[in-house]
Amino acid sequence: MTERNRRHLLGVGDLTRDDAERILDTARGLERSLDRELKKLPTLRGRLVVNLFYESSTRTLSSFELAAKRLSADTMVLRASGSSVDKGESLRDTALTLAAYDPDVIVIRHPHIGAPHLVAGATAAHVVNAGDGKHQHPTQALLDLYTIREALGRLDGVSVAIVGDVLHSRVARSLVEALVLVGADAVLVAPPTLLPRGIEALGCSVSHSIETIADADVVYVLRMQAERMEAAYVPSLREYTALYGVTPGRVRPGQVVMHPGPMNRGVEIDPRVADSDASLVTTQVRSGLVVRMAVLYDLLTAPGLPSAVAASVLEVA
Ligand code: NCD
């Protein structure tokens, strides 16, 4: 993590290029450990990782849970529904309650931008942002970088077309920043109503034409986030699909296709593309596990260890 924020991963802005590359290298070392019959490493024995989820999640929550367990940490999950959050407890009070258990890491997903920052200020734990509103989702960006690097063998100069509902997507914001950080090119492809104004300032280009995806190495499809849409941003989902749906006819041979999940099959992505050999969707899920292991490892062991040293620590663990 950067000098500014070595203790937390609240956004991609907390990472230098070296940080990102070190985490990806550590993830690769950890991936090898998953091929063993005994998949558990003792590295984080005695540590406590709390997953505090105020929004629904399948992949992110399950992979953080499993990541912590594979490194031998204790884990706890607190979901908003069924907890005192239902009774109106404030985020700060919930954070202070959890802090009484002395957690080493709090992983938080919350609908409000900045919620992870609030928890970081209220507790002594390392905080990882697992998604705050439309803002950031840094571990998703790292797992996507890892997936691309493993599939294409490089990140520098790779071109990624991100297609869909950019306006409501924390995944898109984090991924653009991460791609720029490692020297890859990002183009955002969406109707004007689904592109935040001025997003080019992040260092990407924009296009309103689906034809643009033909030039990319990677087609990254975003979910239409109906739950975040207060108004009609597209005339109809059918029209969106006709103009921007990623169909077999729009994917060129040699391209790979990614999606963070959950997919709306038949809306933003044609099932034949989702299930094709070009699809890296399940690879992304596997990457999520090893990258989240690497993030926990990076936060809880000597930060800034050169990756070769980190790898040897993992080998002897
Ligand atoms: C994303 C999220 O929740 O931000 N999903 C995920 O973490 N894999 C994207 C989405 O919900 O569309």
CSV table of C-alpha atoms and ligand atoms in Angstrom, one decimal:
chain,number,residue,atom,x,y,z
A,1,MET,CA,0.0,0.0,0.0
A,2,THR,CA,1.2,3.6,-0.5
A,3,GLU,CA,2.8,5.6,2.2
A,4,ARG,CA,-0.4,7.6,2.4
A,5,ASN,CA,-2.4,4.6,3.2
A,6,ARG,CA,-0.4,1.5,4.0
A,7,ARG,CA,-2.8,0.0,6.4
A,8,HIS,CA,-6.0,-0.2,4.3
A,9,LEU,CA,-7.2,-1.0,0.9
A,10,LEU,CA,-10.1,1.5,0.5
A,11,GLY,CA,-9.6,2.2,-3.2
A,12,VAL,CA,-7.3,1.6,-6.2
A,13,GLY,CA,-5.8,5.0,-5.3
A,14,ASP,CA,-4.1,3.4,-2.3
A,15,LEU,CA,-1.9,1.3,-4.6
A,16,THR,CA,1.2,2.1,-6.4
A,17,ARG,CA,2.1,0.1,-9.5
A,18,ASP,CA,4.6,-1.9,-7.4
A,19,ASP,CA,2.0,-2.6,-4.8
A,20,ALA,CA,-0.4,-4.0,-7.5
A,21,GLU,CA,2.3,-6.1,-9.1
A,22,ARG,CA,3.5,-7.4,-5.7
A,23,ILE,CA,0.0,-8.5,-4.8
A,24,LEU,CA,-0.5,-10.2,-8.2
A,25,ASP,CA,2.9,-12.0,-7.8
A,26,THR,CA,1.9,-13.1,-4.3
A,27,ALA,CA,-1.5,-14.4,-5.7
A,28,ARG,CA,0.4,-16.4,-8.2
A,29,GLY,CA,2.5,-18.1,-5.5
A,30,LEU,CA,-0.7,-18.8,-3.5
A,31,GLU,CA,-2.4,-20.2,-6.6
A,32,ARG,CA,0.2,-22.9,-6.6
A,33,SER,CA,-0.6,-23.8,-3.0
A,34,LEU,CA,-4.2,-24.5,-4.1
A,35,ASP,CA,-3.1,-27.4,-6.2
A,36,ARG,CA,-1.9,-29.3,-3.1
A,37,GLU,CA,-4.1,-31.9,-1.5
A,38,LEU,CA,-3.9,-29.9,1.8
A,39,LYS,CA,-4.9,-26.5,0.8
A,40,LYS,CA,-4.5,-24.6,4.1
A,41,LEU,CA,-1.5,-22.4,4.9
A,42,PRO,CA,-0.8,-21.5,8.5
A,43,THR,CA,0.3,-18.0,7.6
A,44,LEU,CA,-2.5,-16.0,9.4
A,45,ARG,CA,-3.1,-18.4,12.3
A,46,GLY,CA,-4.6,-16.6,15.2
A,47,ARG,CA,-5.7,-13.6,13.2
A,48,LEU,CA,-9.4,-12.5,12.9
A,49,VAL,CA,-11.0,-11.3,9.7
A,50,VAL,CA,-14.5,-9.9,10.0
A,51,ASN,CA,-16.7,-9.7,6.9
A,52,LEU,CA,-19.3,-6.9,7.4
A,53,PHE,CA,-21.7,-7.0,4.5
A,54,TYR,CA,-24.5,-4.4,4.1
A,55,GLU,CA,-25.3,-5.4,0.6
A,56,SER,CA,-25.9,-8.8,-1.1
A,57,SER,CA,-22.9,-10.7,-2.4
A,58,THR,CA,-22.1,-14.1,-3.6
A,59,ARG,CA,-18.6,-14.1,-5.0
A,60,THR,CA,-17.0,-11.4,-3.0
A,61,LEU,CA,-18.2,-12.6,0.4
A,62,SER,CA,-17.6,-16.3,-0.3
A,63,SER,CA,-14.1,-15.6,-1.6
A,64,PHE,CA,-13.0,-13.4,1.3
A,65,GLU,CA,-14.3,-16.0,3.7
A,66,LEU,CA,-12.5,-18.8,2.0
A,67,ALA,CA,-9.4,-16.7,1.5
A,68,ALA,CA,-9.1,-16.0,5.2
A,69,LYS,CA,-9.8,-19.7,6.0
A,70,ARG,CA,-7.2,-21.0,3.6
A,71,LEU,CA,-4.6,-18.8,5.4
A,72,SER,CA,-5.8,-20.2,8.8
A,73,ALA,CA,-7.4,-17.0,10.1
A,74,ASP,CA,-10.6,-17.0,12.1
A,75,THR,CA,-13.5,-15.5,10.3
A,76,MET,CA,-16.8,-13.9,11.2
A,77,VAL,CA,-19.6,-12.8,8.9
A,78,LEU,CA,-22.0,-10.1,9.8
A,79,ARG,CA,-24.8,-9.3,7.4
A,80,ALA,CA,-27.0,-6.2,7.7
A,81,SER,CA,-30.2,-8.2,7.6
A,82,GLY,CA,-30.6,-10.3,10.8
A,83,SER,CA,-28.2,-8.1,12.8
A,84,SER,CA,-28.7,-5.0,14.9
A,85,VAL,CA,-28.5,-3.0,11.7
A,86,ASP,CA,-32.1,-4.1,11.2
A,87,LYS,CA,-32.8,-2.3,14.5
A,88,GLY,CA,-31.3,0.9,13.4
A,89,GLU,CA,-27.8,0.6,14.8
A,90,SER,CA,-25.4,3.1,13.1
A,91,LEU,CA,-22.4,1.9,11.1
A,92,ARG,CA,-20.1,3.6,13.7
A,93,ASP,CA,-21.7,1.8,16.6
A,94,THR,CA,-21.6,-1.6,14.7
A,95,ALA,CA,-17.9,-0.9,13.9
A,96,LEU,CA,-17.2,-0.1,17.6
A,97,THR,CA,-19.0,-3.3,18.7
A,98,LEU,CA,-16.9,-5.4,16.3
A,99,ALA,CA,-13.7,-3.5,17.4
A,100,ALA,CA,-14.3,-4.9,20.9
A,101,TYR,CA,-13.3,-8.4,19.4
A,102,ASP,CA,-10.0,-6.9,18.2
A,103,PRO,CA,-10.2,-7.9,14.6
A,104,ASP,CA,-7.1,-7.7,12.4
A,105,VAL,CA,-9.1,-7.0,9.3
A,106,ILE,CA,-12.6,-5.7,8.6
A,107,VAL,CA,-13.8,-6.3,5.1
A,108,ILE,CA,-16.8,-4.1,4.4
A,109,ARG,CA,-19.4,-3.8,1.6
A,110,HIS,CA,-21.9,-0.9,2.0
A,111,PRO,CA,-24.3,1.0,-0.2
A,112,HIS,CA,-22.9,4.4,0.9
A,113,ILE,CA,-19.7,5.9,-0.6
A,114,GLY,CA,-17.1,6.4,2.1
A,115,ALA,CA,-18.5,3.8,4.6
A,116,PRO,CA,-15.2,1.9,4.6
A,117,HIS,CA,-13.3,5.1,5.4
A,118,LEU,CA,-15.6,5.7,8.4
A,119,VAL,CA,-14.8,2.2,9.7
A,120,ALA,CA,-11.1,2.8,9.1
A,121,GLY,CA,-11.4,5.9,11.3
A,122,ALA,CA,-13.4,4.2,14.0
A,123,THR,CA,-11.3,1.0,14.6
A,124,ALA,CA,-7.7,-0.1,14.7
A,125,ALA,CA,-8.3,-2.9,12.2
A,126,HIS,CA,-7.0,-2.9,8.6
A,127,VAL,CA,-10.0,-2.1,6.4
A,128,VAL,CA,-10.7,-3.6,3.0
A,129,ASN,CA,-13.4,-2.0,0.8
A,130,ALA,CA,-15.4,-4.8,-0.8
A,131,GLY,CA,-17.6,-2.2,-2.6
A,132,ASP,CA,-19.0,1.1,-1.4
A,133,GLY,CA,-22.0,2.4,-3.5
A,134,LYS,CA,-20.9,3.5,-7.0
A,135,HIS,CA,-17.5,4.3,-5.8
A,136,GLN,CA,-14.8,1.6,-5.5
A,137,HIS,CA,-14.3,-2.1,-5.5
A,138,PRO,CA,-10.5,-2.4,-5.4
A,139,THR,CA,-10.1,-6.2,-4.9
A,140,GLN,CA,-12.4,-6.8,-8.0
A,141,ALA,CA,-10.0,-4.6,-10.0
A,142,LEU,CA,-7.0,-6.6,-8.7
A,143,LEU,CA,-8.6,-10.0,-9.5
A,144,ASP,CA,-9.4,-8.7,-13.0
A,145,LEU,CA,-5.8,-7.6,-13.5
A,146,TYR,CA,-4.7,-11.0,-12.3
A,147,THR,CA,-7.1,-12.8,-14.7
A,148,ILE,CA,-5.9,-10.7,-17.7
A,149,ARG,CA,-2.3,-11.1,-16.9
A,150,GLU,CA,-2.6,-14.9,-16.5
A,151,ALA,CA,-4.7,-15.1,-19.8
A,152,LEU,CA,-2.6,-12.8,-22.0
A,153,GLY,CA,0.8,-13.0,-20.3
A,154,ARG,CA,1.0,-9.2,-19.8
A,155,LEU,CA,-0.8,-6.1,-18.8
A,156,ASP,CA,1.3,-3.3,-20.3
A,157,GLY,CA,-0.3,-2.2,-23.6
A,158,VAL,CA,-3.3,-4.6,-23.3
A,159,SER,CA,-6.5,-2.9,-24.5
A,160,VAL,CA,-9.7,-3.5,-22.6
A,161,ALA,CA,-13.2,-2.4,-23.7
A,162,ILE,CA,-15.6,-2.0,-20.8
A,163,VAL,CA,-19.1,-2.2,-22.0
A,164,GLY,CA,-22.4,-1.3,-20.3
A,165,ASP,CA,-23.7,0.5,-17.2
A,166,VAL,CA,-20.6,2.5,-16.3
A,167,LEU,CA,-22.6,5.1,-14.5
A,168,HIS,CA,-23.7,2.9,-11.6
A,169,SER,CA,-20.5,0.7,-11.6
A,170,ARG,CA,-17.9,0.7,-8.9
A,171,VAL,CA,-16.3,-2.1,-10.8
A,172,ALA,CA,-15.8,0.1,-13.8
A,173,ARG,CA,-14.3,3.0,-11.8
A,174,SER,CA,-11.8,0.8,-10.0
A,175,LEU,CA,-10.9,-1.2,-13.1
A,176,VAL,CA,-10.2,1.9,-15.2
A,177,GLU,CA,-7.9,3.2,-12.5
A,178,ALA,CA,-6.2,-0.1,-12.1
A,179,LEU,CA,-5.7,-0.5,-15.9
A,180,VAL,CA,-4.2,3.0,-16.1
A,181,LEU,CA,-1.9,2.2,-13.2
A,182,VAL,CA,-0.3,-0.8,-14.9
A,183,GLY,CA,0.0,0.7,-18.4
A,184,ALA,CA,-3.1,-0.9,-20.1
A,185,ASP,CA,-5.6,1.0,-22.2
A,186,ALA,CA,-9.3,1.3,-21.3
A,187,VAL,CA,-12.2,2.4,-23.5
A,188,LEU,CA,-15.7,2.7,-22.0
A,189,VAL,CA,-18.5,1.7,-24.4
A,190,ALA,CA,-22.0,2.7,-23.4
A,191,PRO,CA,-25.0,4.9,-24.3
A,192,PRO,CA,-24.4,8.6,-23.3
A,193,THR,CA,-26.9,8.2,-20.4
A,194,LEU,CA,-24.9,5.4,-18.8
A,195,LEU,CA,-21.5,7.2,-18.9
A,196,PRO,CA,-20.6,9.6,-16.1
A,197,ARG,CA,-19.7,13.0,-17.5
A,198,GLY,CA,-15.9,13.7,-17.4
A,199,ILE,CA,-15.0,10.0,-16.8
A,200,GLU,CA,-12.1,10.5,-19.4
A,201,ALA,CA,-10.3,12.3,-16.6
A,202,LEU,CA,-9.4,8.9,-15.2
A,203,GLY,CA,-7.3,8.3,-18.3
A,204,CYS,CA,-9.6,6.2,-20.4
A,205,SER,CA,-11.4,7.0,-23.7
A,206,VAL,CA,-15.2,6.7,-24.3
A,207,SER,CA,-17.3,5.5,-27.2
A,208,HIS,CA,-21.0,5.2,-27.8
A,209,SER,CA,-20.6,2.5,-30.5
A,210,ILE,CA,-20.5,-1.2,-29.8
A,211,GLU,CA,-18.3,-1.6,-32.9
A,212,THR,CA,-15.4,-0.2,-30.9
A,213,ILE,CA,-15.1,-3.4,-29.0
A,214,ALA,CA,-13.6,-5.1,-32.1
A,215,ASP,CA,-10.3,-3.3,-31.4
A,216,ALA,CA,-9.9,-4.6,-27.9
A,217,ASP,CA,-8.0,-7.6,-26.5
A,218,VAL,CA,-10.5,-8.0,-23.7
A,219,VAL,CA,-14.2,-7.3,-23.7
A,220,TYR,CA,-15.3,-6.6,-20.2
A,221,VAL,CA,-19.1,-6.7,-19.8
A,222,LEU,CA,-20.8,-4.8,-17.0
A,223,ARG,CA,-24.2,-5.7,-15.4
A,224,MET,CA,-27.2,-3.4,-16.0
A,225,GLN,CA,-27.5,-2.3,-12.4
A,226,ALA,CA,-31.3,-1.9,-12.2
A,227,GLU,CA,-31.2,-1.6,-8.4
A,228,ARG,CA,-29.1,1.6,-8.6
A,229,MET,CA,-31.2,3.2,-11.3
A,230,GLU,CA,-33.7,5.8,-10.0
A,231,ALA,CA,-34.9,6.8,-13.5
A,232,ALA,CA,-35.1,5.2,-16.9
A,233,TYR,CA,-31.6,5.5,-18.4
A,234,VAL,CA,-32.4,3.4,-21.4
A,235,PRO,CA,-35.7,3.3,-23.4
A,236,SER,CA,-36.0,-0.5,-22.7
A,237,LEU,CA,-33.7,-3.4,-21.8
A,238,ARG,CA,-34.6,-4.9,-25.1
A,239,GLU,CA,-33.3,-1.9,-27.0
A,240,TYR,CA,-30.2,-1.8,-24.8
A,241,THR,CA,-29.6,-5.5,-25.7
A,242,ALA,CA,-30.0,-4.8,-29.4
A,243,LEU,CA,-27.6,-1.9,-29.4
A,244,TYR,CA,-25.0,-3.0,-26.7
A,245,GLY,CA,-25.5,-6.7,-25.9
A,246,VAL,CA,-22.3,-8.7,-26.3
A,247,THR,CA,-23.4,-11.4,-28.8
A,248,PRO,CA,-21.3,-14.0,-30.7
A,249,GLY,CA,-21.4,-11.8,-33.8
A,250,ARG,CA,-19.8,-8.9,-31.9
A,251,VAL,CA,-16.9,-10.9,-30.4
A,252,ARG,CA,-14.0,-11.4,-32.7
A,253,PRO,CA,-11.8,-14.6,-32.6
A,254,GLY,CA,-8.9,-14.2,-30.2
A,255,GLN,CA,-10.7,-11.9,-27.9
A,256,VAL,CA,-11.5,-12.9,-24.3
A,257,VAL,CA,-14.7,-11.9,-22.5
A,258,MET,CA,-15.0,-11.0,-18.8
A,259,HIS,CA,-17.9,-10.2,-16.5
A,260,PRO,CA,-17.7,-9.5,-12.7
A,261,GLY,CA,-21.0,-11.3,-12.0
A,262,PRO,CA,-23.8,-11.6,-11.4
A,263,MET,CA,-24.7,-11.9,-15.1
A,264,ASN,CA,-28.0,-10.9,-16.6
A,265,ARG,CA,-27.9,-13.5,-19.4
A,266,GLY,CA,-29.7,-12.3,-22.4
A,267,VAL,CA,-29.4,-8.7,-21.4
A,268,GLU,CA,-25.8,-7.4,-21.4
A,269,ILE,CA,-24.3,-10.8,-22.4
A,270,ASP,CA,-25.6,-13.5,-24.7
A,271,PRO,CA,-25.5,-16.9,-23.0
A,272,ARG,CA,-23.6,-18.3,-26.0
A,273,VAL,CA,-20.8,-15.8,-25.2
A,274,ALA,CA,-21.0,-16.4,-21.4
A,275,ASP,CA,-20.5,-20.1,-22.0
A,276,SER,CA,-18.0,-19.9,-24.8
A,277,ASP,CA,-14.3,-20.8,-24.7
A,278,ALA,CA,-13.6,-17.0,-24.9
A,279,SER,CA,-15.3,-16.5,-21.5
A,280,LEU,CA,-13.1,-16.0,-18.4
A,281,VAL,CA,-16.0,-15.6,-16.0
A,282,THR,CA,-15.2,-18.7,-13.9
A,283,THR,CA,-11.5,-18.0,-14.1
A,284,GLN,CA,-12.3,-14.6,-12.5
A,285,VAL,CA,-14.0,-16.3,-9.6
A,286,ARG,CA,-10.9,-18.5,-9.0
A,287,SER,CA,-8.7,-15.4,-9.3
A,288,GLY,CA,-10.9,-13.7,-6.7
A,289,LEU,CA,-9.9,-16.3,-4.1
A,290,VAL,CA,-6.1,-16.1,-4.6
A,291,VAL,CA,-6.1,-12.3,-5.0
A,292,ARG,CA,-8.0,-11.9,-1.8
A,293,MET,CA,-5.7,-14.3,0.0
A,294,ALA,CA,-2.8,-12.1,-1.3
A,295,VAL,CA,-4.4,-8.9,-0.1
A,296,LEU,CA,-5.0,-10.3,3.4
A,297,TYR,CA,-1.4,-11.6,3.4
A,298,ASP,CA,-0.1,-8.2,2.2
A,299,LEU,CA,-1.9,-6.2,4.8
A,300,LEU,CA,-1.0,-8.6,7.7
A,301,THR,CA,2.6,-9.5,7.0
A,302,ALA,CA,5.5,-7.1,6.5
A,303,PRO,CA,4.2,-4.7,3.9
A,304,GLY,CA,6.4,-4.0,0.9
A,305,LEU,CA,8.3,-7.3,1.0
A,306,PRO,CA,9.8,-7.9,-2.4
A,307,SER,CA,7.7,-10.6,-4.1
A,308,ALA,CA,10.5,-13.1,-4.2
A,309,VAL,CA,10.9,-12.9,-0.5
A,310,ALA,CA,7.1,-13.1,-0.1
A,311,ALA,CA,7.0,-16.2,-2.3
A,312,SER,CA,9.6,-17.9,-0.2
A,313,VAL,CA,7.8,-17.1,3.0
A,314,LEU,CA,4.7,-18.7,1.5
A,315,GLU,CA,6.7,-21.8,0.3
A,316,VAL,CA,8.1,-22.5,3.8
A,317,ALA,CA,4.7,-21.7,5.5
B,1,NCD,C1,-20.2,-6.4,-8.5
B,1,NCD,C2,-20.5,-5.6,-7.3
B,1,NCD,O1,-21.2,-6.0,-6.4
B,1,NCD,O2,-20.0,-4.5,-7.3
B,1,NCD,N1,-20.2,-7.8,-8.3
B,1,NCD,C3,-19.1,-8.4,-7.7
B,1,NCD,O3,-18.5,-7.9,-6.8
B,1,NCD,N2,-18.6,-9.5,-8.4
B,1,NCD,C4,-20.8,-6.0,-9.7
B,1,NCD,C5,-22.3,-6.1,-9.8
B,1,NCD,O4,-23.0,-6.2,-8.8
B,1,NCD,O5,-22.8,-5.9,-10.9
